[in-house]
XYZ file of C-alpha atoms in Angstrom:
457
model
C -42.027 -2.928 18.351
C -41.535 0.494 17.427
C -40.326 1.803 13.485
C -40.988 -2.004 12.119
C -38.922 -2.478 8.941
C -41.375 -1.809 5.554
C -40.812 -2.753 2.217
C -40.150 1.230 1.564
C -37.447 0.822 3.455
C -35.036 -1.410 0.466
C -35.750 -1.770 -3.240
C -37.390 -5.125 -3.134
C -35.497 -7.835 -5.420
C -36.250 -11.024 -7.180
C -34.031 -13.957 -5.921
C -30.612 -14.395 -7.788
C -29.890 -10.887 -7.549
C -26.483 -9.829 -6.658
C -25.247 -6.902 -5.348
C -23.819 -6.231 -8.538
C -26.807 -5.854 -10.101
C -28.122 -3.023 -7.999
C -24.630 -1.929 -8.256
C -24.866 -1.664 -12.076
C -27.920 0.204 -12.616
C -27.341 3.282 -9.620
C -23.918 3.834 -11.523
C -25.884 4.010 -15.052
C -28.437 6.251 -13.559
C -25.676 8.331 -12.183
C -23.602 8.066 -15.151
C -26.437 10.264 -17.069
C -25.686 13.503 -14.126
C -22.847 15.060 -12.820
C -22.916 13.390 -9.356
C -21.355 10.594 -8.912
C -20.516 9.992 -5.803
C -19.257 6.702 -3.776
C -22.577 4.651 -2.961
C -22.979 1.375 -0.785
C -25.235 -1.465 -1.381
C -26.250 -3.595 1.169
C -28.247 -6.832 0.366
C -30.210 -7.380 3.349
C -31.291 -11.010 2.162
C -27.810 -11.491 4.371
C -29.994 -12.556 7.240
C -30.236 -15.436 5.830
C -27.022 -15.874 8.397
C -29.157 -15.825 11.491
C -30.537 -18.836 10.563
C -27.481 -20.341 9.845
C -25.941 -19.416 13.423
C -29.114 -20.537 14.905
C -28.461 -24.189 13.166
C -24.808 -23.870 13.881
C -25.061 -23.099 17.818
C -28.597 -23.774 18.785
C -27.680 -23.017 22.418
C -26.896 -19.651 21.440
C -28.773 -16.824 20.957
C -26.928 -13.962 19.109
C -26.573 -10.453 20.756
C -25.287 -8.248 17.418
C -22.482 -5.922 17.960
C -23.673 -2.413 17.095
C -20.219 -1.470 17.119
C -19.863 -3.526 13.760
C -22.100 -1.440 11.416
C -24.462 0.555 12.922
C -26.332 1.392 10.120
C -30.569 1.822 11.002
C -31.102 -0.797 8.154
C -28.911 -3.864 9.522
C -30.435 -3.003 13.253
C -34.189 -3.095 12.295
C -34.071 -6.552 10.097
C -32.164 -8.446 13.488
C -34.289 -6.529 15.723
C -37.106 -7.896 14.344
C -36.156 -11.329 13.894
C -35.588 -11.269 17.356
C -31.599 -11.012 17.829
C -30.245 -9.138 20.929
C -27.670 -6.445 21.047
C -24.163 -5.803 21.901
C -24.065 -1.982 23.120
C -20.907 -0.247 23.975
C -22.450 3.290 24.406
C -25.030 5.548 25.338
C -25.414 6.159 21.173
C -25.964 2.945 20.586
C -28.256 2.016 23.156
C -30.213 4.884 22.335
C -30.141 3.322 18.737
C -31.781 -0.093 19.505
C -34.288 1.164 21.934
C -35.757 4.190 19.120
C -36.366 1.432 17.431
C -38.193 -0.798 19.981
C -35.904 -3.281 21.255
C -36.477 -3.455 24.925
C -34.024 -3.323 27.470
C -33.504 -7.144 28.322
C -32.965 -7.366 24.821
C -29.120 -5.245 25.672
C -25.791 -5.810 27.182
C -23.918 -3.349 27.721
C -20.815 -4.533 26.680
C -18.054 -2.161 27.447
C -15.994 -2.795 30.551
C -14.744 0.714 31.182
C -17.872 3.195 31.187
C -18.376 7.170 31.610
C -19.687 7.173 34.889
C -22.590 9.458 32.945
C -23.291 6.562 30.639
C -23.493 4.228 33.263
C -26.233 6.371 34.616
C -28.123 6.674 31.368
C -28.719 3.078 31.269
C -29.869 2.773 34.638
C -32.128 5.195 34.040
C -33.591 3.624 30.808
C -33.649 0.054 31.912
C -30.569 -1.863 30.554
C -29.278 -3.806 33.174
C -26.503 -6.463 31.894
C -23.572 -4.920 31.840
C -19.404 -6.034 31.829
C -16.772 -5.338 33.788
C -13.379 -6.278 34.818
C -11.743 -4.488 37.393
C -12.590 -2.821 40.778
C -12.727 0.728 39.906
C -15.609 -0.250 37.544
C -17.415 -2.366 40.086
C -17.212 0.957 42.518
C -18.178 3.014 39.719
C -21.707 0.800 39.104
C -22.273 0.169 42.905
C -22.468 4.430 43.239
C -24.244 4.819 39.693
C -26.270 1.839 38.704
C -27.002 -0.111 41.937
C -29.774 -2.676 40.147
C -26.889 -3.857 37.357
C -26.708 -7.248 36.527
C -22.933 -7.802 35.966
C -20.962 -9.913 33.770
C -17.438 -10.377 34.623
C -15.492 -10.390 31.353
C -12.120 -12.789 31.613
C -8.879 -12.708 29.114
C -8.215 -15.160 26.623
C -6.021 -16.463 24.564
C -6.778 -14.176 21.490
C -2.907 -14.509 19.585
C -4.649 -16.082 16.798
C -6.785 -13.435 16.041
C -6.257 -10.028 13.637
C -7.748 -7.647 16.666
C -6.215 -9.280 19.573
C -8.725 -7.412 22.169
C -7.495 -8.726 25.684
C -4.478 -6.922 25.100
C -7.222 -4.072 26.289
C -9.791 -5.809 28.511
C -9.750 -8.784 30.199
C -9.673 -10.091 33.943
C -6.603 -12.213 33.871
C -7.820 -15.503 36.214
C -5.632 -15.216 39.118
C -7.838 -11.603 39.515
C -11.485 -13.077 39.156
C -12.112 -14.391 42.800
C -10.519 -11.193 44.215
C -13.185 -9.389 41.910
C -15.938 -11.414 42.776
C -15.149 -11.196 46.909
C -15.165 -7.367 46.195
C -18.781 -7.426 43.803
C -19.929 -9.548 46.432
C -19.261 -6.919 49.596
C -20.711 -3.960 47.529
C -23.823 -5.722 47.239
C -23.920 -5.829 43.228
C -25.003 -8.709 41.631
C -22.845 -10.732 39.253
C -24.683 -12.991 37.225
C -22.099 -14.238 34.522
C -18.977 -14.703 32.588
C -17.826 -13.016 29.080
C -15.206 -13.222 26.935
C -13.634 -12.301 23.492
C -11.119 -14.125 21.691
C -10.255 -11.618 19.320
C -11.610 -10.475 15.662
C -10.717 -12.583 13.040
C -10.092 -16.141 15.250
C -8.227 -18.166 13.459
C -8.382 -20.897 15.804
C -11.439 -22.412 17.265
C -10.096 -24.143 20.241
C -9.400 -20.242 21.286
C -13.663 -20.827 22.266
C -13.036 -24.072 24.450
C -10.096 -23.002 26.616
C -12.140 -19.740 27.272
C -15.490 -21.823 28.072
C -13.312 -23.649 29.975
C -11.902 -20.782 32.367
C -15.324 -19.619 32.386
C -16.492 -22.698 34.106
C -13.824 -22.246 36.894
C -14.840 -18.650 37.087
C -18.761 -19.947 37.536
C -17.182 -22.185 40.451
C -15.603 -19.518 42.197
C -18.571 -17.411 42.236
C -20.516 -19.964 44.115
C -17.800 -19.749 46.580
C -19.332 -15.847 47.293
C -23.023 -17.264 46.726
C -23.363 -16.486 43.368
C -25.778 -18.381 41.140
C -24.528 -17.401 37.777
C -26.896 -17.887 34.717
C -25.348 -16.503 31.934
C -22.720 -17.036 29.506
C -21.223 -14.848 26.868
C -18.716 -16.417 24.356
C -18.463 -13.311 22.288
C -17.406 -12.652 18.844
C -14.884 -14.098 16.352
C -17.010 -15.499 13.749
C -16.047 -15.245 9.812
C -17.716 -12.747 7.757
C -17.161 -14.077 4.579
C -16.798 -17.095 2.845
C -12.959 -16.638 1.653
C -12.173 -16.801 5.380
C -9.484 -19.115 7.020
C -12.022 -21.161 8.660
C -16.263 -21.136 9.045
C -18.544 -20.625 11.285
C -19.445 -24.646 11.155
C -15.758 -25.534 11.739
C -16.222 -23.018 15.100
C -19.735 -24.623 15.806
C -17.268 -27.905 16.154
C -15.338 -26.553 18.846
C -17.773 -24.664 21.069
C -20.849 -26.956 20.932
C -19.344 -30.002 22.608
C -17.398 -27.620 24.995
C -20.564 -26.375 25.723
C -22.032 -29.212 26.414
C -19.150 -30.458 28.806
C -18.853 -27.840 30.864
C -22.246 -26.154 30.806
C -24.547 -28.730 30.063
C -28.424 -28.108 29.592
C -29.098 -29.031 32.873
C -26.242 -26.235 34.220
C -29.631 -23.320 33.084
C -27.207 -21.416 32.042
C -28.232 -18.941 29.098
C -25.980 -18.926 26.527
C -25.247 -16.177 24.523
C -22.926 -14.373 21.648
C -21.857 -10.915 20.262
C -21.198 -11.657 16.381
C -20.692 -8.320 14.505
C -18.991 -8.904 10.965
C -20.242 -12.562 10.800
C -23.684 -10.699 10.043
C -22.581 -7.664 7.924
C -19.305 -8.181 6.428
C -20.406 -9.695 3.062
C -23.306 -7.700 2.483
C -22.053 -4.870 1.792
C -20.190 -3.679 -1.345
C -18.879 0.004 -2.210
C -18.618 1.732 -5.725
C -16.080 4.537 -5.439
C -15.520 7.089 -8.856
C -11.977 7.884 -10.052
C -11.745 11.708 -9.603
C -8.748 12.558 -10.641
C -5.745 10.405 -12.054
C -1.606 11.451 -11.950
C 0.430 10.119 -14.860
C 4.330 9.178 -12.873
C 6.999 8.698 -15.989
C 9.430 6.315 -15.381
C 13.085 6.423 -16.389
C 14.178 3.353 -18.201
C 17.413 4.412 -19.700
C 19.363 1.813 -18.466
C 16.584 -0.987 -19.049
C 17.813 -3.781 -21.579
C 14.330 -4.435 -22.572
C 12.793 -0.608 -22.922
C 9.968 -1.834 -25.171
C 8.012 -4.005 -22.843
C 8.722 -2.163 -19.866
C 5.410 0.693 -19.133
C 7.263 3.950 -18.971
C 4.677 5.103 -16.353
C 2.777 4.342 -13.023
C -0.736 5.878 -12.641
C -2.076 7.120 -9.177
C -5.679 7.427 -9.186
C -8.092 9.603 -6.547
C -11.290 8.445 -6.080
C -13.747 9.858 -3.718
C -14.082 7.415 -0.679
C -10.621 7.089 1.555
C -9.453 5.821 4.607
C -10.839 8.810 6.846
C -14.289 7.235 5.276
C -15.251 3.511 4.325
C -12.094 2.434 3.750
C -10.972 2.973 7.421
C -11.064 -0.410 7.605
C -7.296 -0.539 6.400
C -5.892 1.222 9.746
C -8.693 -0.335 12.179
C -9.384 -3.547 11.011
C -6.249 -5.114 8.583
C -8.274 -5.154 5.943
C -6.542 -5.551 2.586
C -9.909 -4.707 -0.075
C -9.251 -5.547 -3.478
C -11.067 -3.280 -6.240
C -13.014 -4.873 -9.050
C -13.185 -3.313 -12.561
C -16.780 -1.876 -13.417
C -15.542 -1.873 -17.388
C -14.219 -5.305 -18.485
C -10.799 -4.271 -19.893
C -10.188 -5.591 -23.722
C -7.507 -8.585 -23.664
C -5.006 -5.913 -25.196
C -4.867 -2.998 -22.977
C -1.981 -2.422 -21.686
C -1.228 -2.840 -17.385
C 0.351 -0.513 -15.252
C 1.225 -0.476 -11.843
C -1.064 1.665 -10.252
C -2.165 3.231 -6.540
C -5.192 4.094 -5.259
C -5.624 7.088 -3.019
C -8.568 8.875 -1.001
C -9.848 12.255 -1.829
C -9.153 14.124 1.260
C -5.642 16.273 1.287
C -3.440 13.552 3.817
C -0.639 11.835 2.441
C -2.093 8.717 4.926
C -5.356 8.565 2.659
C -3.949 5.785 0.594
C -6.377 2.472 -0.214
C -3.477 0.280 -1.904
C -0.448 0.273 -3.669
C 1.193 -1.820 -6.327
C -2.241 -2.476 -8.098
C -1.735 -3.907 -12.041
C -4.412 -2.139 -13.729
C -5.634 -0.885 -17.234
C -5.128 3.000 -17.581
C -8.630 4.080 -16.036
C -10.331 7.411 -16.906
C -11.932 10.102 -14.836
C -15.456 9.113 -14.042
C -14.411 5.076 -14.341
C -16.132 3.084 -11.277
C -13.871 0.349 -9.273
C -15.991 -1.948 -6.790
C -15.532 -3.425 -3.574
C -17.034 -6.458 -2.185
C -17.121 -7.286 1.359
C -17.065 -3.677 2.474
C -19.994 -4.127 5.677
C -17.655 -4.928 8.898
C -15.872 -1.558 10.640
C -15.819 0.711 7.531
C -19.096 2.879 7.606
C -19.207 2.159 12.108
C -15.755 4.096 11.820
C -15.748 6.656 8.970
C -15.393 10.104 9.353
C -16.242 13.807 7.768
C -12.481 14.776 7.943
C -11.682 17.742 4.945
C -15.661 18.089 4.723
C -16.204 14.698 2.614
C -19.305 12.812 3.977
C -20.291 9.323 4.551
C -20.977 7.041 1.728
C -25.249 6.732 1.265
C -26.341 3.108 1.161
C -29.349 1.540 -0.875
C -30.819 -1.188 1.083
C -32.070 -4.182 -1.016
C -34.060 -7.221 -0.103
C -34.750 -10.577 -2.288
C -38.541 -10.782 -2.149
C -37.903 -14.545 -0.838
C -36.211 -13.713 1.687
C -38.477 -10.970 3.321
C -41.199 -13.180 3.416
C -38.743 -15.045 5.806
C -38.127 -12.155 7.699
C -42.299 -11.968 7.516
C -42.624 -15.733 8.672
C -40.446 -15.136 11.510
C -41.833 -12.515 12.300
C -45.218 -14.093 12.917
C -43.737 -17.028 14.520
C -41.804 -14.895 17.225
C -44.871 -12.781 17.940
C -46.926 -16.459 18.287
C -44.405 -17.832 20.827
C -44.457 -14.085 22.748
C -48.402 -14.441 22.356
C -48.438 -18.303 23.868
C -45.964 -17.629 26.737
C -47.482 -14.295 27.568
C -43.994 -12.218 27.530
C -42.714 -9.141 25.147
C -39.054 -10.224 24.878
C -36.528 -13.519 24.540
C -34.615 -12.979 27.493
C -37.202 -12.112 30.196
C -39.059 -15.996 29.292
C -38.933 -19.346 28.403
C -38.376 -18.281 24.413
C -36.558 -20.625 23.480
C -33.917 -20.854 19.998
C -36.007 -24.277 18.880
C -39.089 -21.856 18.513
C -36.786 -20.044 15.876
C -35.443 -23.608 14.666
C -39.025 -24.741 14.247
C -39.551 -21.806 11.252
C -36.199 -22.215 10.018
C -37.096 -26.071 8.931
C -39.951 -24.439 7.563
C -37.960 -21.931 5.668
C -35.528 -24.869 4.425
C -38.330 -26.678 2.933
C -39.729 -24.014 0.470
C -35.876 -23.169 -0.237
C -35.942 -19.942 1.397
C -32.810 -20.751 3.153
């Protein structure tokens, strides 16, 4: 594989380091010059998830939604412990393969493609691709001939915080009708997708889906279509705090799996998680710029004394045309975190936070109860790695947040051991890539025990 992740790459940590940590000593260095701008840190010892979804879903083999975070760092660590990828773009296929992932390694996940894209990944290999309506099938038929199509199906996505199938989606009633029509334009149609929606609340959202995907799987038979794929999309938690985990999912879909696609089905199961993998590890310093003292008029308050006779509005220099995009895109509600522990005594006040570009929009919360910060005062936010740097923006001429990468030494030399053991079973089976063999998720499983036993995991 090409541009293989080095140590030079992070700042290589002991184990029990926390972002904070990291955190702590950029903002002292800065603290001693006159830059101090809004940083990221992203503890890459995250992958530890990719184990955990292996254990969770064994059947599944994760395809990682570029669209999440594209940043190179997250990309090269699941690249090279083998995940595949969920591309929705020329970009970001051209992302993955600079970096070595091979084409079988990509879906092309986007049901409604520029006819030029389509081309482009013809022309460079990747052939799984979704759809889910007939002007896209006619499109592909004139533009990518060789595709391997996966019909994506609606679902039931209303408890979810990014309900997608209000935008893509073949209701049921359409799928034969699509199929008859794949069918007489000679394309071949070798599975089912679907999405229930970011932020699932619900897990048996997975086994109705799996469910319709089944009678989707029967109907393409009907055509003579011998589907062998599956792809139950994303969904999964990003952080612990969430409403329900990834285990409590695992519940749902693995006996759903097994009932309507058992093992002897050959059916290749796999998934697009995004934030599961990113959204934790990543946390954002942002510097107070510039503060705005608001007086308050409490002449005909009973109680004058105790009441603050001001609210403070704060600018600090990472908004919602950057990072913090997330608010608009994503309904996420971040929380900041003191850098300076406030003494017992300080006073509160009821304070806003606001971007540093010139739109009244650029707002990051409201109705805050803070100590009176000062200019040059840091404010942290944890769980900052799911839509926020994917979707930011140089609007008024402010750039993207830089991000330090950092790795626990214990868990690179998983990364390290998987390493070896992927390249082993590619050596033994004679292949380059998971999805063109018999590679198998127990070969992962196999060095994940292993990695349980020292504690690595």
């Amino acid at each position: 594989m090409q541009g293989h992740i080095q140590e030079s790459d992070f700042m290589m940590v002991e184990e029990g380091f926390v972002s904070r940590d990291l955190m702590d000593e950029i903002i002292n260095n800065l603290s001693e010059t006159e830059e101090r701008d809004a940083f990221f840190v992203a503890d890459l010892g995250d992958v530890r998830k990719h184990l955990r979804f292996l254990k969770a879903m064994p059947r599944v083999k994760p395809f990682y939604a570029v669209k999440c975070n594209s940043s190179k760092g997250v990309v090269q660590i699941l690249a090279e412990l083998g995940a595949g990828f969920d591309c929705a773009s020329k970009a970001e296929i051209e992302l993955v393969q600079s970096i070595g992932v091979t084409p079988d390694r990509i879906i092309y996940a986007n049901p409604c493609k520029q006819i030029s894209q389509i081309k482009y990944a013809a022309k460079n290999g990747v052939q799984m691709m979704t759809f889910d309506n007939e002007v896209e099938l006619s499109k592909v038929s004139k533009s990518h001939p060789n595709a391997r199509m996966v019909l994506r199906i609606a679902t039931d996505d209303s408890k979810s915080s990014a309900r997608l199938s209000m935008k893509f989606g073949a209701p049921l009633k359409s799928c034969k009708r699509l199929l008859e029509m794949a069918s007489n334009l000679h394309l071949d149609v070798i599975g089912v997708s679907f999405h229930v929606g970011s932020g699932c609340t619900d897990p048996k959202a997975f086994a109705q889906a799996i469910a319709d995907a089944r009678l989707v799987f029967e109907m393409a038979s009907e055509f003579g279509y011998k589907m062998w794929l599956l792809d139950i999309g994303g969904g999964f938690p990003g952080t612990e705090d969430f409403k329900i985990r990834i285990e409590e999912i695992a519940d749902v879909v693995n006996p759903a799996l097994d009932l309507y696609f058992p093992k002897c089905f050959d059916v290749e199961i796999i998934a697009e998680p995004g934030r599961y993998y990113v959204a934790s590890a990543f946390s954002l310093a942002v510097n107070v710029i510039a503060k705005k003292e608001v007086l308050m008029d409490h002449s005909d308050s009973d109680d004058d004394e105790n009441v603050p006779n001001k609210i403070m509005m704060y600018y600090v220099n990472d908004g919602v045309y950057g990072s913090f995009n997330c608010i608009f895109f994503d309904h996420a509600h971040p929380k900041p975190v003191l850098h300076k522990k406030p003494s017992p005594d300080q006073p509160m006040y009821t304070s806003s936070l606001w971007g540093p570009t010139c739109d009244s929009l650029d707002r990051i919360a409201k109705d805050l109860l803070l100590p009176e910060l000062q200019i040059g005062d840091w404010l942290l936010f944890n769980n900052m790695g799911a839509y926020t740097i994917a979707a930011s923006s140089n609007f008024n001429g402010f750039q993207q947040s830089p991000i330090h990468y950092a790795m626990p030494r214990a868990a690179w030399k998983a990364v390290q051991l998987l390493q070896r053991g992927l390249k082993e079973t590619e050596e033994r089976e004679n292949v380059c890539t998971p999805m063109s063999c018999g590679w198998e998720i127990s070969d992962t499983l196999c060095f994940t025990h292993t990695l349980a036993a020292t504690g690595t995991i």
